[in-house]
Amino acid sequence: MSNMYAGLRRDIEDEDARKRCAERLLALRQRLAPLKGRRNDSNLMLATWNIRDFDSNKFGFGPRLAETFYYLAEVISCFDLVALQEVNRDLGPLEKLVRILGREWDYIVTDTTEGTGGNGERMAFLYNREKVWFRKIAGEIVLPDGQLVVSPKTVKVDGETVDTEAKQQFARSPFLVAFQSGWFRFSLCTVHIYYGKESGAQLQRRIDEIQSLAKFFAQRQDQASKQEKDSRGAVENYVLLGDFNVVSPKHETMAALKSHGFAVPAAIDGDKVRKKGMHFYDQIAVRVKDERFQVRSGGIVDIFEDVFRDEDLPVYQAHMPAKDPEKGATAAKTPEKLYQKWRTWQMSDHSPLWIEVQTDFADTYLKALADKG
């Protein structure tokens, strides 16, 4: 089904803005048509998207415009199941997004993560109930003793600086939910890994968080009890996805993600789907024991080809802050730079990453029965 566009008249009162939104949606639909055309009864279109501060305006770049919700929904509707990061405490914006997607869509969210590292964020799964069903298992990942993230830490003791180690949980608790699509049963864990600095102890914490997550699920899968196996005796399949803050395909952060038997599907590995200049933060990694599992294809969506284009600065200048709310070296010095920054708080500073997973195992099942005679 198409998205619910009937609310455009109610949500966008200005006639020029409503006309612009309709025109942009038409262009977006045309460009995304080949991607939407991949959706069928025998596959799962799975995606991850850090949707950037959705939608608190705590950074002062202004709340999202009414038209933006329709653009976000148009991109999300290309998929069957989407992991979102950086959803904020107020769920009103998320519920508005789901209303536009239509009645066949639903969502599951975490509580907000408190503390400076957690940034008051939630993580969420949006899923199309016609293709995906929730298997009634959900929870945040808490590391047991002996597997805590170990990070270097400097403290003051009797006035002297002492180097020590801190043992702690994830800055933002990973969120695990069990789903099924077609014949494929799996547990999906979405993450927003600690970022910190690009070197030293904070980078090491980032690496250790990724490594600890991979180790946790590898041990769980390899030591699966009888109660955790399905009727065929198969162990659970695990898919990790989200914002891992991976630096590059050759960096230690990627090596950590690919440790303990996890693999990034070949269709999206390395720089295959990324244009020059795109970061590698967002990743999807799998540890699947089902021999029928197959990733057919994958890709990334360029979100600014049809909406909030470079040439649209004059259209949106009145909605932008007069000057960059951020200070220092990162502050935008020209209207063009400010616009390119501002629009990432409308859409995102990340692009959706996706894979297409085979979910129809009927032929394999029937052949096995037929071979038995």
XYZ file of C-alpha atoms in Angstrom:
373
model
C 0.000 0.000 0.000
C 1.042 3.613 -0.544
C 1.662 5.986 2.317
C -1.210 8.011 3.752
C -0.885 11.280 1.851
C -4.396 12.465 2.727
C -3.045 14.362 5.734
C -1.008 16.720 3.552
C -3.790 19.303 3.422
C -4.164 19.252 7.196
C -0.475 19.111 8.080
C 0.783 21.737 5.622
C -1.435 24.807 5.621
C 0.730 26.965 3.360
C -0.307 26.297 -0.236
C 3.165 26.845 -1.724
C 4.746 24.487 0.813
C 2.044 21.879 0.157
C 2.625 22.111 -3.597
C 6.386 21.821 -3.093
C 5.951 18.767 -0.873
C 3.747 17.046 -3.460
C 6.277 17.767 -6.220
C 9.181 16.494 -4.112
C 7.249 13.348 -3.183
C 6.559 12.619 -6.840
C 10.282 12.929 -7.648
C 11.214 10.831 -4.614
C 8.691 8.120 -5.510
C 10.050 7.927 -9.054
C 13.650 7.589 -7.886
C 12.798 5.037 -5.210
C 10.505 2.967 -7.455
C 13.214 0.410 -8.369
C 14.010 -0.089 -4.671
C 10.343 -0.458 -3.735
C 9.948 -2.847 -6.652
C 12.292 -5.300 -4.901
C 9.725 -5.976 -2.174
C 7.909 -9.281 -2.689
C 6.535 -12.262 -0.785
C 9.842 -14.161 -0.826
C 12.174 -11.535 0.642
C 12.754 -9.197 3.574
C 13.932 -5.656 2.929
C 15.884 -4.845 6.090
C 17.402 -1.421 6.812
C 19.128 0.631 9.490
C 18.967 4.424 9.780
C 20.304 6.863 12.341
C 17.562 9.452 11.969
C 19.406 12.211 13.905
C 17.842 13.654 17.041
C 14.269 12.668 16.204
C 12.823 15.165 17.136
C 13.805 17.181 20.211
C 15.352 20.345 18.756
C 17.787 20.269 21.700
C 20.583 21.402 19.378
C 18.712 24.530 18.274
C 18.429 23.849 14.543
C 14.647 24.050 14.641
C 12.058 21.272 14.707
C 11.410 19.228 11.584
C 9.021 20.782 9.081
C 5.688 19.081 8.407
C 6.803 18.157 4.888
C 9.917 16.410 6.235
C 7.838 13.687 7.891
C 6.415 12.746 4.490
C 9.898 12.520 2.963
C 11.146 10.349 5.841
C 8.108 8.082 5.531
C 8.638 7.754 1.776
C 12.161 6.437 2.301
C 11.179 4.094 5.152
C 8.294 2.637 3.131
C 10.823 1.074 0.739
C 11.581 -1.491 3.422
C 9.788 -4.064 5.574
C 11.751 -3.652 8.792
C 13.841 -0.631 9.788
C 16.034 -0.094 12.856
C 16.079 3.563 13.868
C 18.627 5.211 16.155
C 18.422 8.608 17.908
C 14.688 8.582 18.577
C 14.051 10.912 21.522
C 11.879 10.715 24.638
C 8.803 12.322 23.071
C 7.215 9.623 20.909
C 4.817 12.043 19.220
C 7.060 12.526 16.145
C 7.513 8.753 15.747
C 3.764 8.173 16.008
C 3.198 10.863 13.378
C 5.661 9.093 11.088
C 3.891 5.755 11.582
C 0.489 7.332 10.791
C 1.849 8.478 7.432
C 3.260 4.994 6.745
C -0.204 3.491 7.199
C -2.155 1.075 9.348
C -0.075 -1.996 8.424
C 2.971 -0.479 10.172
C 3.851 -0.828 13.842
C 6.822 -0.058 16.102
C 8.739 -1.249 19.175
C 10.947 1.153 21.134
C 13.319 1.123 24.081
C 13.135 3.364 27.092
C 15.464 6.352 26.926
C 19.056 5.762 27.983
C 20.036 8.146 30.767
C 23.472 9.639 31.465
C 25.798 11.702 29.300
C 26.709 8.748 27.086
C 23.092 7.785 26.537
C 22.073 11.290 25.432
C 18.421 10.620 26.313
C 17.945 8.498 23.178
C 15.664 5.606 22.336
C 16.166 2.969 19.686
C 13.254 1.682 17.651
C 12.130 -0.892 15.133
C 9.492 0.034 12.549
C 8.008 -2.955 10.774
C 5.331 -3.790 8.236
C 3.013 -6.359 9.815
C 2.115 -7.775 6.409
C 5.714 -9.015 6.019
C 7.146 -9.231 9.535
C 5.821 -10.472 12.847
C 7.085 -9.885 16.359
C 7.911 -13.153 18.140
C 7.094 -11.689 21.586
C 10.724 -11.477 22.750
C 12.395 -8.111 23.350
C 14.959 -6.672 25.723
C 17.994 -4.505 26.211
C 21.374 -6.239 26.350
C 23.111 -6.197 29.736
C 26.600 -7.697 29.901
C 27.283 -10.242 32.663
C 30.241 -9.998 35.041
C 33.395 -10.944 33.242
C 32.211 -9.476 29.938
C 31.926 -5.795 30.897
C 33.451 -3.160 28.627
C 36.896 -2.350 30.026
C 38.030 1.213 29.356
C 41.124 3.127 30.503
C 40.258 5.861 32.981
C 42.246 8.598 34.700
C 41.263 9.526 38.266
C 42.602 11.712 41.069
C 43.753 9.902 44.224
C 45.096 12.069 47.072
C 45.776 14.825 44.594
C 47.712 12.596 42.218
C 46.678 11.445 38.727
C 46.322 7.691 38.524
C 45.612 5.571 35.442
C 43.086 2.821 36.104
C 40.401 0.798 34.334
C 36.644 1.229 34.376
C 34.340 -1.758 33.876
C 30.983 -0.676 32.550
C 27.943 -1.446 30.425
C 27.273 -0.004 26.976
C 26.806 3.770 26.829
C 23.500 3.084 25.053
C 21.990 -0.317 25.739
C 21.688 -2.421 22.546
C 18.101 -3.480 21.821
C 17.263 -7.061 20.825
C 13.931 -8.153 19.322
C 12.963 -11.544 17.884
C 11.181 -11.404 14.518
C 10.118 -13.722 11.727
C 9.595 -12.983 8.060
C 8.440 -15.808 5.840
C 10.396 -18.897 6.877
C 13.295 -16.906 8.317
C 13.435 -16.647 12.129
C 15.987 -14.258 13.611
C 16.890 -11.971 16.487
C 17.701 -8.419 15.474
C 19.903 -6.245 17.677
C 20.175 -2.533 16.973
C 22.969 -0.437 18.445
C 24.298 3.066 18.732
C 27.887 2.474 19.788
C 29.792 4.975 21.926
C 31.696 7.514 19.828
C 33.913 9.696 22.020
C 37.172 10.812 20.449
C 38.951 9.388 17.419
C 42.010 8.252 19.340
C 43.171 7.180 22.763
C 41.027 5.743 25.545
C 37.710 6.851 24.063
C 38.408 5.174 20.735
C 39.418 2.050 22.638
C 36.086 2.099 24.458
C 34.299 2.250 21.102
C 36.265 -0.772 19.863
C 35.639 -2.666 23.101
C 31.875 -2.044 22.936
C 31.694 -3.523 19.435
C 33.924 -6.452 20.411
C 31.898 -7.149 23.571
C 28.646 -7.182 21.624
C 29.971 -9.642 19.024
C 31.381 -11.887 21.758
C 28.120 -11.817 23.735
C 25.997 -13.081 20.841
C 28.607 -15.544 19.582
C 28.725 -17.206 22.981
C 24.954 -17.244 23.233
C 24.573 -18.856 19.826
C 27.362 -21.402 20.331
C 26.106 -22.403 23.762
C 22.405 -22.467 22.878
C 20.356 -24.600 25.234
C 17.603 -26.967 24.110
C 15.017 -24.397 25.129
C 16.438 -21.869 22.663
C 16.370 -24.171 19.624
C 13.441 -24.339 17.233
C 11.498 -27.439 16.193
C 14.207 -28.338 13.659
C 16.877 -28.176 16.366
C 18.310 -24.999 14.825
C 19.867 -22.281 16.979
C 18.793 -18.652 16.790
C 20.084 -16.496 13.929
C 21.550 -13.110 14.939
C 21.696 -9.892 12.938
C 23.443 -6.809 14.350
C 22.723 -3.472 12.742
C 22.879 0.210 13.524
C 25.362 2.984 14.078
C 28.600 1.224 15.034
C 30.712 4.346 14.438
C 33.019 2.238 12.267
C 35.885 4.400 11.028
C 36.712 2.516 7.815
C 36.688 -1.037 6.379
C 40.352 -1.504 7.380
C 40.035 -0.011 10.885
C 40.026 -1.826 14.228
C 36.369 -0.884 14.669
C 35.457 -2.992 11.623
C 37.743 -5.806 12.743
C 35.864 -5.828 16.052
C 32.505 -6.078 14.272
C 33.754 -8.972 12.146
C 35.146 -10.840 15.134
C 33.682 -13.948 16.767
C 32.186 -15.259 13.545
C 30.154 -12.221 12.489
C 30.277 -11.196 8.829
C 29.141 -8.169 6.854
C 27.182 -9.399 3.804
C 29.254 -9.157 0.627
C 26.624 -6.953 -1.027
C 27.368 -4.059 1.370
C 30.900 -4.877 2.560
C 33.713 -2.346 2.285
C 32.978 0.624 0.055
C 30.760 -1.215 -2.450
C 27.609 0.852 -1.853
C 29.090 4.101 -0.545
C 29.883 7.124 -2.637
C 33.160 8.979 -2.121
C 33.066 10.920 1.125
C 30.357 8.822 2.800
C 31.227 7.554 6.275
C 31.188 3.908 7.374
C 29.454 4.345 10.738
C 26.345 2.347 9.815
C 26.742 -1.388 9.345
C 24.848 -4.686 9.223
C 26.561 -7.884 10.386
C 25.182 -11.421 10.568
C 25.925 -14.665 12.401
C 23.457 -17.055 10.832
C 23.579 -20.836 11.169
C 20.663 -21.511 8.807
C 22.209 -22.906 5.604
C 19.240 -21.541 3.629
C 20.110 -17.937 4.525
C 20.968 -15.741 1.564
C 21.475 -12.013 1.084
C 20.345 -11.216 -2.454
C 21.435 -7.583 -2.648
C 22.061 -4.438 -0.640
C 22.599 -0.728 -0.925
C 22.424 2.737 0.549
C 19.932 5.543 -0.128
C 21.176 9.038 -1.018
C 18.609 11.126 0.859
C 19.346 14.539 -0.657
C 18.963 13.809 -4.366
C 15.333 14.958 -4.498
C 14.624 16.746 -1.200
C 16.501 19.575 0.526
C 18.750 19.791 -2.517
C 21.756 22.127 -2.652
C 19.832 24.541 -4.876
C 16.917 24.737 -2.384
C 18.658 27.095 0.049
C 16.457 30.122 -0.884
C 13.312 28.031 -0.294
C 14.242 27.104 3.268
C 16.330 30.046 4.461
C 13.440 31.497 6.469
C 13.168 28.234 8.438
C 16.868 28.128 9.334
C 18.471 29.718 12.413
C 20.034 33.111 11.689
C 23.438 31.704 12.655
C 24.887 28.333 13.571
C 23.878 27.356 17.155
C 27.168 25.461 17.433
C 30.278 27.405 18.380
C 33.944 27.051 17.577
C 35.635 25.401 14.638
C 32.565 23.375 13.638
C 30.344 26.442 13.243
C 29.165 27.138 9.685
C 30.522 30.434 8.374
C 28.387 30.861 5.234
C 24.653 30.516 4.470
C 25.459 27.589 2.157
C 27.365 25.698 4.866
C 24.669 26.465 7.423
C 21.988 25.128 5.070
C 23.925 21.909 4.418
C 24.176 21.462 8.181
C 20.569 22.447 8.948
C 19.101 19.976 6.474
C 20.723 17.079 8.337
C 18.418 17.932 11.245
C 15.505 17.694 8.818
C 16.443 14.368 7.185
C 19.640 13.046 8.791
C 23.418 13.118 8.656
C 23.261 9.364 7.960
C 21.867 7.480 4.963
C 19.748 4.318 5.244
C 21.755 1.123 4.693
C 19.815 -1.963 3.572
C 20.011 -5.606 2.590
C 17.544 -7.897 0.813
C 17.213 -11.262 2.564
C 15.735 -14.438 1.048
C 12.860 -15.639 3.273
C 11.045 -18.265 1.187
C 12.428 -21.703 2.059
C 9.353 -23.624 0.892
C 11.099 -25.414 -1.982
C 13.833 -26.700 0.328
C 11.272 -27.940 2.838
C 9.075 -29.650 0.250
C 12.035 -31.229 -1.513
C 13.196 -32.752 1.774
C 9.737 -34.262 2.285
C 9.578 -35.512 -1.292
C 13.020 -37.128 -1.066
C 11.897 -39.141 1.959
C 9.278 -40.743 -0.220
